[in-house]
CSV table of C-alpha atoms in Angstrom, one decimal:
chain,number,residue,atom,x,y,z
O,1,MET,CA,66.1,-72.1,10.3
O,2,LYS,CA,67.5,-71.1,12.9
O,3,TYR,CA,66.8,-70.8,16.4
O,4,ALA,CA,68.6,-70.7,20.6
O,5,LEU,CA,65.9,-72.6,22.0
O,6,PHE,CA,64.5,-71.6,25.2
O,7,LEU,CA,63.5,-74.4,27.1
O,8,GLY,CA,61.5,-73.3,30.2
O,9,CYS,CA,60.8,-75.5,33.3
O,10,MET,CA,57.4,-77.5,32.5
O,11,ILE,CA,58.8,-79.2,29.6
O,12,PRO,CA,62.2,-80.3,30.1
O,13,LEU,CA,61.6,-80.9,34.1
O,14,ARG,CA,58.1,-82.5,33.7
O,15,LEU,CA,57.3,-83.7,30.4
O,16,PRO,CA,60.4,-84.3,28.4
O,17,ASN,CA,58.4,-86.5,25.9
O,18,LEU,CA,57.0,-83.3,24.1
O,19,GLU,CA,60.8,-81.8,23.8
O,20,TYR,CA,62.0,-85.4,22.3
O,21,ALA,CA,58.8,-84.8,19.8
O,22,THR,CA,59.6,-81.4,18.9
O,23,ARG,CA,62.9,-81.9,18.9
O,24,ASN,CA,62.0,-84.7,16.3
O,25,VAL,CA,59.5,-83.1,14.0
O,26,LEU,CA,61.8,-80.2,14.4
O,27,ALA,CA,64.9,-82.4,12.8
O,28,GLU,CA,62.8,-83.1,9.5
O,29,PHE,CA,61.7,-79.2,8.9
O,30,GLY,CA,65.4,-79.1,8.8
O,31,VAL,CA,65.3,-76.6,11.4
O,32,GLU,CA,67.9,-75.9,13.7
O,33,LEU,CA,68.8,-75.9,17.0
O,34,VAL,CA,71.3,-73.7,18.5
O,35,ASP,CA,70.7,-74.8,23.6
O,36,MET,CA,70.4,-72.3,26.1
O,37,ARG,CA,72.6,-73.9,28.3
O,38,GLU,CA,73.0,-70.1,30.2
O,39,ALA,CA,68.4,-69.3,30.6
O,40,THR,CA,66.3,-69.5,33.3
O,41,CYS,CA,63.3,-69.9,34.1
O,42,CYS,CA,61.3,-67.4,31.6
O,43,PRO,CA,59.5,-66.7,34.6
O,44,ASP,CA,56.4,-67.8,35.8
O,45,PRO,CA,54.4,-65.0,33.9
O,46,ILE,CA,51.3,-65.8,37.1
O,47,GLY,CA,53.2,-66.7,40.6
O,48,ILE,CA,56.6,-64.5,39.9
O,49,ARG,CA,55.5,-61.5,38.4
O,50,ASN,CA,52.4,-61.5,41.1
O,51,MET,CA,55.9,-61.1,44.2
O,52,ASP,CA,57.5,-59.2,42.4
O,53,TYR,CA,57.3,-57.0,38.7
O,54,LEU,CA,61.3,-55.4,37.9
O,55,THR,CA,62.6,-59.1,39.9
O,56,TRP,CA,60.4,-60.7,36.0
O,57,LEU,CA,61.1,-58.5,33.8
O,58,ALA,CA,64.7,-58.5,35.2
O,59,ILE,CA,65.5,-62.1,34.9
O,60,ALA,CA,63.2,-62.2,31.0
O,61,ALA,CA,65.7,-59.6,30.0
O,62,ARG,CA,68.9,-61.9,31.8
O,63,ASN,CA,67.0,-63.9,29.2
O,64,LEU,CA,66.7,-62.0,26.7
O,65,ALA,CA,70.2,-61.3,27.1
O,66,VAL,CA,72.0,-64.7,26.4
O,67,ALA,CA,69.2,-65.2,23.5
O,68,ASP,CA,70.8,-61.2,22.2
O,69,GLU,CA,74.8,-62.5,22.9
O,70,MET,CA,74.0,-65.4,20.8
O,71,GLY,CA,72.8,-63.7,17.5
O,72,LEU,CA,69.6,-65.6,17.2
O,73,ASP,CA,65.9,-65.5,17.5
O,74,ILE,CA,64.5,-67.6,20.4
O,75,LEU,CA,62.0,-70.5,20.1
O,76,THR,CA,59.7,-71.0,22.8
O,77,LEU,CA,57.4,-74.2,23.1
O,78,CYS,CA,55.6,-72.7,26.4
O,79,ASN,CA,52.7,-69.6,26.4
O,80,GLY,CA,53.8,-68.9,29.6
O,81,CYS,CA,57.6,-68.1,28.4
O,82,TYR,CA,55.9,-67.2,25.2
O,83,GLU,CA,53.6,-64.7,27.1
O,84,THR,CA,56.3,-63.4,29.4
O,85,LEU,CA,59.8,-63.1,26.3
O,86,LYS,CA,57.6,-61.8,24.5
O,87,THR,CA,55.8,-59.1,26.8
O,88,ALA,CA,59.6,-58.6,27.9
O,89,TYR,CA,61.0,-57.7,24.9
O,90,VAL,CA,58.1,-55.6,23.7
O,91,THR,CA,58.2,-53.1,26.9
O,92,LEU,CA,62.1,-52.6,27.0
O,93,THR,CA,61.7,-51.5,23.3
O,94,GLU,CA,59.0,-49.3,24.1
O,95,ASP,CA,60.0,-47.9,27.0
O,96,ALA,CA,63.5,-46.1,26.9
O,97,GLU,CA,62.9,-45.3,30.9
O,98,MET,CA,62.5,-48.8,32.2
O,99,ARG,CA,64.8,-50.6,29.2
O,100,GLU,CA,68.2,-48.0,31.4
O,101,LYS,CA,66.1,-49.1,35.4
O,102,ILE,CA,66.2,-53.1,33.6
O,103,ASN,CA,69.4,-52.6,32.3
O,104,GLU,CA,71.5,-50.8,35.3
O,105,ILE,CA,70.1,-54.6,36.8
O,106,LEU,CA,72.0,-56.9,34.5
O,107,ALA,CA,75.2,-54.5,35.2
O,108,LYS,CA,75.4,-56.4,37.6
O,109,ALA,CA,75.6,-58.9,36.7
O,110,ASN,CA,77.7,-58.3,32.9
O,111,ARG,CA,74.6,-58.5,30.8
O,112,GLU,CA,72.9,-56.1,28.2
O,113,PHE,CA,69.2,-56.5,26.9
O,114,LYS,CA,70.0,-55.2,23.0
O,115,GLY,CA,66.7,-56.1,21.9
O,116,LYS,CA,68.1,-58.2,18.6
O,117,ALA,CA,66.6,-61.3,19.7
O,118,LYS,CA,62.9,-61.7,18.8
O,119,VAL,CA,60.8,-64.0,20.5
O,120,LYS,CA,58.9,-66.6,18.3
O,121,HIS,CA,56.3,-69.5,19.9
O,122,LEU,CA,56.7,-73.3,18.3
O,123,LEU,CA,52.5,-72.3,16.6
O,124,GLU,CA,54.4,-69.0,14.4
O,125,VAL,CA,57.6,-71.0,13.5
O,126,PHE,CA,55.1,-74.0,11.8
O,127,TYR,CA,52.9,-71.1,10.9
O,128,HIS,CA,54.6,-68.1,9.5
O,129,ASP,CA,58.1,-68.9,9.0
O,130,ILE,CA,58.0,-73.5,7.7
O,131,GLY,CA,54.3,-71.8,6.7
O,132,LEU,CA,50.8,-75.1,6.3
O,133,GLN,CA,52.2,-74.9,2.1
O,134,LYS,CA,55.3,-76.6,2.8
O,135,ILE,CA,53.6,-79.3,6.2
O,136,ARG,CA,51.0,-80.2,3.8
O,137,GLU,CA,53.7,-81.3,1.6
O,138,MET,CA,55.9,-82.8,4.3
O,139,VAL,CA,52.0,-85.3,5.5
O,140,LYS,CA,52.9,-88.1,4.3
O,141,ARG,CA,50.2,-89.6,7.0
O,142,PRO,CA,47.4,-87.7,7.2
O,143,LEU,CA,45.6,-87.6,10.0
O,144,GLU,CA,42.0,-87.8,8.2
O,145,GLY,CA,38.5,-89.0,9.9
O,146,LEU,CA,39.9,-87.9,13.0
O,147,LYS,CA,38.6,-84.3,15.0
O,148,VAL,CA,40.9,-82.2,17.1
O,149,ALA,CA,39.7,-79.8,19.6
O,150,ALA,CA,42.0,-76.8,19.0
O,151,HIS,CA,42.6,-75.1,22.7
O,152,TYR,CA,44.9,-72.2,21.9
O,153,GLY,CA,45.8,-71.3,26.2
O,154,CYS,CA,46.0,-68.1,26.6
O,155,HIS,CA,49.4,-66.4,26.6
O,156,ILE,CA,49.3,-67.5,23.2
O,157,LEU,CA,46.6,-64.5,22.7
O,158,ARG,CA,45.7,-62.5,25.3
O,159,PRO,CA,46.5,-59.4,26.1
O,160,SER,CA,46.9,-59.2,22.4
O,161,GLU,CA,47.9,-56.1,21.9
O,162,ILE,CA,51.7,-57.4,22.5
O,163,LEU,CA,51.4,-60.7,21.8
O,164,LYS,CA,49.5,-60.9,18.7
O,165,PHE,CA,49.4,-63.6,17.3
O,166,ASP,CA,45.7,-64.3,16.4
O,167,ASP,CA,42.2,-63.3,17.6
O,168,PRO,CA,42.4,-63.1,21.1
O,169,GLU,CA,37.8,-64.2,20.8
O,170,ASN,CA,38.3,-65.7,17.6
O,171,PRO,CA,41.6,-67.9,16.8
O,172,ARG,CA,41.8,-69.6,13.7
O,173,LYS,CA,45.7,-70.3,13.3
O,174,LEU,CA,46.0,-73.7,15.3
O,175,ASP,CA,43.0,-74.7,13.0
O,176,GLU,CA,44.5,-74.2,10.5
O,177,LEU,CA,47.5,-75.8,11.6
O,178,VAL,CA,45.3,-78.7,12.6
O,179,GLU,CA,43.5,-78.7,8.9
O,180,ALA,CA,46.8,-78.9,7.0
O,181,LEU,CA,47.5,-81.8,8.5
O,182,GLY,CA,44.7,-83.8,6.8
O,183,ALA,CA,42.3,-83.7,10.2
O,184,THR,CA,39.0,-81.9,11.0
O,185,PRO,CA,39.2,-78.7,13.1
O,186,GLN,CA,35.9,-79.8,15.5
O,187,GLN,CA,33.9,-76.2,17.0
O,188,TYR,CA,33.1,-76.5,20.6
O,189,GLU,CA,31.2,-73.6,23.3
O,190,MET,CA,34.0,-71.9,25.1
O,191,LYS,CA,36.8,-72.4,22.8
O,192,THR,CA,38.8,-69.5,24.9
O,193,LEU,CA,39.3,-70.2,27.4
O,194,CYS,CA,41.6,-70.7,30.0
O,195,CYS,CA,42.8,-74.3,31.3
O,196,GLY,CA,43.0,-73.4,35.1
O,197,ALA,CA,47.0,-73.8,35.5
O,198,GLY,CA,46.6,-70.3,37.1
O,199,LEU,CA,45.9,-71.6,40.0
O,200,ARG,CA,47.1,-75.2,40.4
O,201,ASN,CA,49.0,-72.9,43.2
O,202,VAL,CA,47.4,-71.5,45.0
O,203,MET,CA,43.8,-73.6,45.3
O,204,SER,CA,43.9,-76.9,43.7
O,205,GLU,CA,41.0,-78.0,43.4
O,206,TYR,CA,39.3,-74.7,41.2
O,207,SER,CA,41.9,-74.9,39.0
O,208,ILE,CA,41.0,-78.9,37.9
O,209,ARG,CA,37.0,-77.7,37.3
O,210,MET,CA,38.2,-74.8,35.0
O,211,ALA,CA,39.9,-78.1,33.3
O,212,ARG,CA,36.7,-80.0,34.0
O,213,GLU,CA,34.0,-76.9,32.2
O,214,LYS,CA,36.4,-77.5,29.0
O,215,LEU,CA,36.1,-80.9,28.8
O,216,VAL,CA,32.9,-81.0,28.9
O,217,ARG,CA,32.8,-78.4,26.5
O,218,VAL,CA,35.1,-80.3,23.7
O,219,LYS,CA,33.1,-84.7,24.7
O,220,GLU,CA,30.4,-82.3,23.7
O,221,ALA,CA,31.1,-81.2,20.1
O,222,GLY,CA,32.2,-85.3,19.8
O,223,ALA,CA,35.6,-84.1,19.5
O,224,ASP,CA,38.1,-87.5,19.0
O,225,CYS,CA,41.1,-85.5,20.9
O,226,MET,CA,42.2,-82.6,21.8
O,227,VAL,CA,45.1,-80.2,21.0
O,228,VAL,CA,47.4,-77.9,22.8
O,229,ALA,CA,50.2,-75.5,22.0
O,230,CYS,CA,51.6,-75.3,25.9
O,231,PRO,CA,52.9,-77.9,28.8
O,232,PHE,CA,50.9,-76.4,31.1
O,233,CYS,CA,47.2,-76.9,28.9
O,234,PHE,CA,48.6,-80.0,28.4
O,235,ILE,CA,48.8,-81.4,32.2
O,236,GLN,CA,46.0,-79.6,33.3
O,237,TYR,CA,43.5,-81.7,30.2
O,238,ASP,CA,45.5,-84.3,29.9
O,239,MET,CA,46.8,-85.8,33.6
O,240,GLY,CA,43.9,-83.7,34.9
O,241,GLN,CA,41.1,-86.4,33.9
O,242,PHE,CA,42.4,-88.3,36.8
O,243,GLU,CA,41.9,-85.4,38.8
O,244,ILE,CA,38.6,-84.9,37.7
O,245,ARG,CA,37.6,-88.4,38.0
O,246,ARG,CA,38.6,-88.7,42.0
O,247,LEU,CA,36.5,-85.2,42.4
O,248,THR,CA,33.5,-85.7,40.9
O,249,LYS,CA,33.2,-89.7,38.9
O,250,GLU,CA,33.4,-88.0,35.0
O,251,ARG,CA,35.3,-90.1,32.7
O,252,PHE,CA,36.8,-88.4,30.2
O,253,ASP,CA,38.9,-90.4,27.7
O,254,ILE,CA,39.9,-86.9,25.2
O,255,PRO,CA,43.6,-87.9,24.7
O,256,VAL,CA,45.7,-84.1,24.7
O,257,PHE,CA,48.2,-83.9,21.7
O,258,TYR,CA,50.8,-81.5,21.7
O,259,PHE,CA,51.0,-79.8,18.2
O,260,SER,CA,53.9,-81.0,17.9
O,261,GLU,CA,53.1,-85.0,18.2
O,262,LEU,CA,50.2,-84.0,16.5
O,263,LEU,CA,52.1,-83.1,13.2
O,264,GLY,CA,54.4,-85.9,13.4
O,265,TYR,CA,52.4,-88.5,13.4
O,266,ALA,CA,50.9,-86.9,10.1
O,267,ILE,CA,54.5,-86.4,8.8
O,268,GLY,CA,55.3,-89.8,9.4
O,269,LEU,CA,56.8,-90.1,12.5
O,270,SER,CA,56.2,-93.2,14.8
O,271,PRO,CA,54.4,-93.3,18.2
O,272,ARG,CA,57.4,-94.2,19.4
O,273,GLU,CA,59.9,-91.0,17.6
O,274,LEU,CA,57.2,-88.8,18.9
O,275,GLY,CA,57.3,-91.0,23.4
O,276,LEU,CA,53.3,-90.9,22.8
O,277,GLY,CA,53.4,-93.8,25.9
O,278,MET,CA,54.0,-91.6,28.3
O,279,HIS,CA,50.7,-89.7,28.0
O,280,ARG,CA,47.8,-90.2,30.4
O,281,VAL,CA,44.8,-90.2,28.4
O,282,LYS,CA,45.8,-93.1,26.6
O,283,VAL,CA,46.7,-92.2,22.7
O,284,ASP,CA,46.3,-95.8,20.5
O,285,ARG,CA,42.5,-96.2,20.0
O,286,VAL,CA,42.2,-92.7,17.7
O,287,LEU,CA,45.1,-92.9,16.2
O,288,LYS,CA,43.8,-96.5,14.8
O,289,LYS,CA,40.6,-94.1,13.8
O,290,ILE,CA,43.2,-92.7,11.5
O,291,ARG,CA,42.8,-94.9,7.8
J,1,MET,CA,22.0,-37.9,63.3
J,2,LEU,CA,21.6,-37.6,59.7
J,3,GLY,CA,24.1,-38.6,57.0
J,4,ARG,CA,26.2,-41.6,57.0
J,5,ARG,CA,28.5,-42.1,59.3
J,6,LEU,CA,32.0,-43.4,57.7
J,7,PRO,CA,33.5,-46.7,58.0
J,8,LYS,CA,36.0,-47.3,60.2
J,9,THR,CA,39.3,-47.4,58.3
J,10,GLU,CA,42.1,-45.7,56.4
J,11,PHE,CA,41.9,-43.7,52.8
J,12,ASP,CA,45.1,-44.5,51.5
J,13,LEU,CA,44.7,-41.9,48.1
J,14,GLU,CA,48.1,-42.5,46.4
J,15,PHE,CA,47.7,-45.9,46.0
J,16,ARG,CA,47.1,-45.6,43.1
J,17,LYS,CA,50.0,-43.1,42.1
J,18,LYS,CA,52.0,-46.1,43.7
J,19,LEU,CA,50.8,-47.9,41.3
J,20,GLU,CA,51.4,-46.3,38.1
J,21,GLU,CA,55.1,-46.0,40.1
J,22,HIS,CA,55.4,-50.1,39.9
J,23,PHE,CA,53.7,-50.2,36.5
J,24,HIS,CA,52.7,-47.7,34.0
J,25,GLU,CA,50.1,-48.9,32.2
J,26,ALA,CA,48.7,-48.6,35.8
J,27,ARG,CA,46.9,-45.0,35.5
J,28,THR,CA,44.4,-47.2,32.5
J,29,ILE,CA,42.5,-47.9,36.1
J,30,ASN,CA,41.7,-43.3,36.1
J,31,TYR,CA,39.3,-45.1,33.5
J,32,CYS,CA,37.2,-47.5,34.5
J,33,PHE,CA,33.6,-46.6,35.7
J,34,GLN,CA,32.8,-49.6,37.5
J,35,CYS,CA,30.6,-51.3,34.3
J,36,GLY,CA,31.5,-55.0,36.0
J,37,THR,CA,32.8,-56.9,32.7
J,38,CYS,CA,35.7,-57.3,33.9
J,39,THR,CA,33.8,-59.6,36.6
J,40,GLY,CA,31.0,-60.9,33.6
J,41,CYS,CA,34.1,-62.5,31.8
J,42,CYS,CA,36.1,-63.9,33.7
J,43,PRO,CA,36.5,-67.8,34.5
J,44,SER,CA,37.7,-67.0,38.2
J,45,THR,CA,34.5,-66.0,38.8
J,46,LYS,CA,32.2,-68.8,37.3
J,47,ILE,CA,34.4,-71.2,39.3
J,48,THR,CA,35.6,-69.8,42.3
J,49,GLY,CA,31.9,-67.7,43.6
J,50,ARG,CA,34.8,-64.9,45.4
J,51,TYR,CA,36.5,-63.5,42.7
J,52,ASN,CA,35.6,-60.2,41.7
J,53,PRO,CA,38.1,-58.4,39.8
J,54,ARG,CA,35.9,-55.4,38.9
J,55,LEU,CA,35.3,-54.5,43.0
J,56,LEU,CA,39.3,-54.9,43.9
J,57,ILE,CA,39.8,-52.2,41.2
J,58,GLU,CA,37.5,-49.9,42.8
J,59,SER,CA,38.8,-50.9,46.3
J,60,ALA,CA,41.9,-49.0,44.4
J,61,LEU,CA,40.7,-46.6,43.6
J,62,LEU,CA,38.9,-46.0,46.8
J,63,GLY,CA,42.2,-46.2,48.3
J,64,LEU,CA,40.9,-49.1,50.4
J,65,THR,CA,44.3,-51.0,51.3
J,66,GLU,CA,43.1,-52.4,53.8
J,67,ASP,CA,41.3,-55.7,52.8
J,68,LEU,CA,42.6,-55.5,49.8
J,69,LEU,CA,46.2,-56.2,50.5
J,70,SER,CA,45.1,-58.2,52.9
J,71,SER,CA,42.1,-60.3,51.4
J,72,PRO,CA,43.3,-64.2,50.2
J,73,ASP,CA,41.0,-63.5,47.3
J,74,ILE,CA,42.6,-61.3,45.3
J,75,TRP,CA,45.0,-64.5,44.9
J,76,LEU,CA,42.8,-66.3,42.9
J,77,CYS,CA,43.1,-64.3,39.6
J,78,VAL,CA,44.5,-67.1,36.8
J,79,ALA,CA,45.8,-64.5,35.3
J,80,CYS,CA,44.1,-65.5,31.5
J,81,HIS,CA,43.6,-62.1,30.0
J,82,THR,CA,39.7,-62.4,28.8
J,83,CYS,CA,39.0,-59.1,30.7
J,84,ILE,CA,42.1,-56.8,28.9
J,85,GLU,CA,40.9,-58.1,25.5
J,86,ARG,CA,37.3,-57.3,26.7
J,87,CYS,CA,37.6,-53.8,29.4
J,88,PRO,CA,35.8,-51.3,27.0
J,89,GLN,CA,37.8,-48.7,29.1
J,90,GLY,CA,41.3,-50.0,28.3
J,91,VAL,CA,42.2,-50.7,31.8
J,92,LYS,CA,45.1,-53.8,32.1
J,93,VAL,CA,42.6,-54.9,34.2
J,94,SER,CA,44.5,-58.7,35.0
J,95,GLU,CA,48.2,-57.4,34.9
J,96,VAL,CA,46.9,-54.2,37.2
J,97,LEU,CA,45.4,-56.1,40.2
J,98,SER,CA,49.3,-58.2,39.6
J,99,ILE,CA,50.6,-55.8,40.4
J,100,ILE,CA,48.9,-54.9,43.5
J,101,ARG,CA,49.2,-59.2,44.4
J,102,ASN,CA,53.0,-56.8,44.0
J,103,PHE,CA,51.5,-54.7,47.8
J,104,ALA,CA,50.6,-57.0,49.2
J,105,THR,CA,53.3,-59.8,49.0
J,106,ARG,CA,55.1,-56.6,50.7
J,107,LYS,CA,52.9,-57.5,54.0
J,108,ASN,CA,53.0,-61.4,54.1
J,109,ASN,CA,49.8,-62.4,52.0
J,110,VAL,CA,50.6,-64.9,49.2
J,111,PRO,CA,49.8,-69.1,49.8
J,112,GLU,CA,52.7,-70.9,49.9
J,113,GLY,CA,52.0,-72.6,46.9
J,114,VAL,CA,53.3,-69.4,45.0
J,115,LYS,CA,56.2,-69.3,47.7
J,116,ALA,CA,57.3,-72.1,47.4
J,117,ILE,CA,57.8,-72.0,43.3
J,118,ALA,CA,59.8,-68.9,44.5
J,119,SER,CA,62.2,-70.5,46.4
J,120,GLN,CA,62.4,-73.3,44.3
J,121,PHE,CA,63.0,-70.0,41.6
J,122,VAL,CA,65.9,-68.7,43.4
J,123,GLU,CA,68.1,-71.8,44.4
J,124,THR,CA,68.3,-73.3,40.8
J,125,GLY,CA,67.0,-70.6,38.4
J,126,PHE,CA,64.0,-72.7,37.7
J,127,THR,CA,60.0,-73.4,39.4
J,128,ILE,CA,60.9,-76.7,38.9
J,129,PRO,CA,63.0,-79.4,40.3
J,130,ALA,CA,64.1,-82.0,38.6
J,131,ALA,CA,62.8,-85.0,39.3
J,132,ALA,CA,66.0,-88.3,39.3
J,133,ALA,CA,62.8,-90.6,37.1
J,134,ILE,CA,62.9,-87.9,34.5
J,135,LEU,CA,66.2,-87.3,34.7
J,136,LYS,CA,66.6,-91.1,33.9
J,137,ARG,CA,63.7,-91.2,30.7
J,138,ARG,CA,66.2,-87.6,29.5
J,139,GLN,CA,69.0,-89.9,29.2
J,140,GLU,CA,67.1,-92.5,27.7
J,141,MET,CA,65.0,-90.5,25.0
J,142,LYS,CA,69.1,-89.1,24.4
J,143,LEU,CA,68.1,-85.1,25.6
J,144,PRO,CA,70.0,-82.6,25.6
J,145,GLU,CA,72.4,-81.4,29.3
J,146,LEU,CA,70.4,-79.5,31.1
J,147,PRO,CA,71.2,-75.6,30.3
J,148,LYS,CA,72.6,-75.0,33.8
J,149,PRO,CA,72.8,-71.2,34.6
J,150,ASN,CA,75.3,-69.4,37.1
J,151,THR,CA,72.7,-68.8,39.7
J,152,GLU,CA,75.4,-66.5,41.5
J,153,GLU,CA,74.7,-64.6,38.0
J,154,ILE,CA,71.1,-64.7,39.1
J,155,MET,CA,71.7,-64.0,42.5
J,156,LYS,CA,73.8,-60.5,41.6
J,157,ILE,CA,69.8,-59.9,39.7
J,158,PHE,CA,67.7,-61.4,42.6
J,159,GLU,CA,69.8,-58.8,45.2
J,160,ALA,CA,69.8,-55.6,43.1
J,161,THR,CA,66.2,-56.1,42.7
J,162,GLY,CA,65.0,-57.1,46.8
J,163,PHE,CA,63.4,-60.3,45.4
J,164,LEU,CA,65.9,-62.8,47.8
J,165,LYS,CA,63.9,-60.4,50.9
J,166,LEU,CA,60.9,-61.2,49.4
J,167,VAL,CA,61.0,-64.7,48.9
J,168,ARG,CA,63.1,-65.6,52.7
J,169,GLY,CA,61.2,-62.7,54.4
């Protein structure tokens, strides 16, 4: 298995620990990564798309063209990048007129969208390409007794007509991955609620209040921790807990994991090899719970 | 006097066609029957108390663009796309509203935070600046060098789409 690694912005420039954990875990599974050195921001499916659809599509197409030249499928570690790149891929594959228009723009930069490189999210690689069976075999330290609330995030699920990852109303795949690690998927209310990251640059208080909505439900359900598949969701729920504390005086103390971290711990990597010390909400207490 | 007086406002009856020219799927708003499912399932409506996708779609259909495109509230969408999943008429609600924001951007109705991201993006190709502390952390973890896209190449795309003018005004 070999992919063109698309890093995006949030992971390499804010949360390099998630990149570190993911690279270390994928190496254990024998997955080879070739960095997309010429890639830019995906671009951001909210801010940049809201300002100009055509620019958003053209830059996304350029990133896809870079992977076309590398002759590899793309691996993304972020829901935002996934939505942008996959939406661009689907749009340009299905809409010949738009493809022509975009390729005229790309020609000025000596690029061409050919539609060869497919776009995969990290969870797709774990769930489909590596598979639950292989993951179960690799687990050395089953996460027994750990109740994990899975948060999928919006841009891996919706629009489902384009992304086709899982049931947008009742997703199961991340729960199944959690189960494969020996942990218990904890069900909770409002599972498909957005983390609120999209409002961070518009009105941050609303953004924090939206993150709070879900944390309240996760806490009520009695989960030990949350697992996410996107760096934006990660920041909303990890750092977000401190912002909520300033705003409403509530304290949740729910550790948040990016999926690679939880998987890495289960296959026997050390907290150090996973960069777990860099979380805002400390994870030690929850790791001690595992027998 | 009999009858109701019309409000003193311009109706841009071509607005829905303009949306469609930018984004084919915008034609789906013609099927909207104003049931309000989008607003009912919208997390931003719940949190902000003032974001109302049904009303925004109605304004677009009626061509009430003056109010629509100058409203700061149109930016309160989190882009979760729940409305697209739930719309009984197949309207691509959040995607159409995103195109409406493209039109608002051309009237200089863009939140400062969004503009800041766009400026960063135009400058470096990424929406987040490379902070010294993060670069140091990357070195400590022996992570590979950050991607280094050719910014001149990307500038050619921005010039072709007119994005620079939107960002720099």
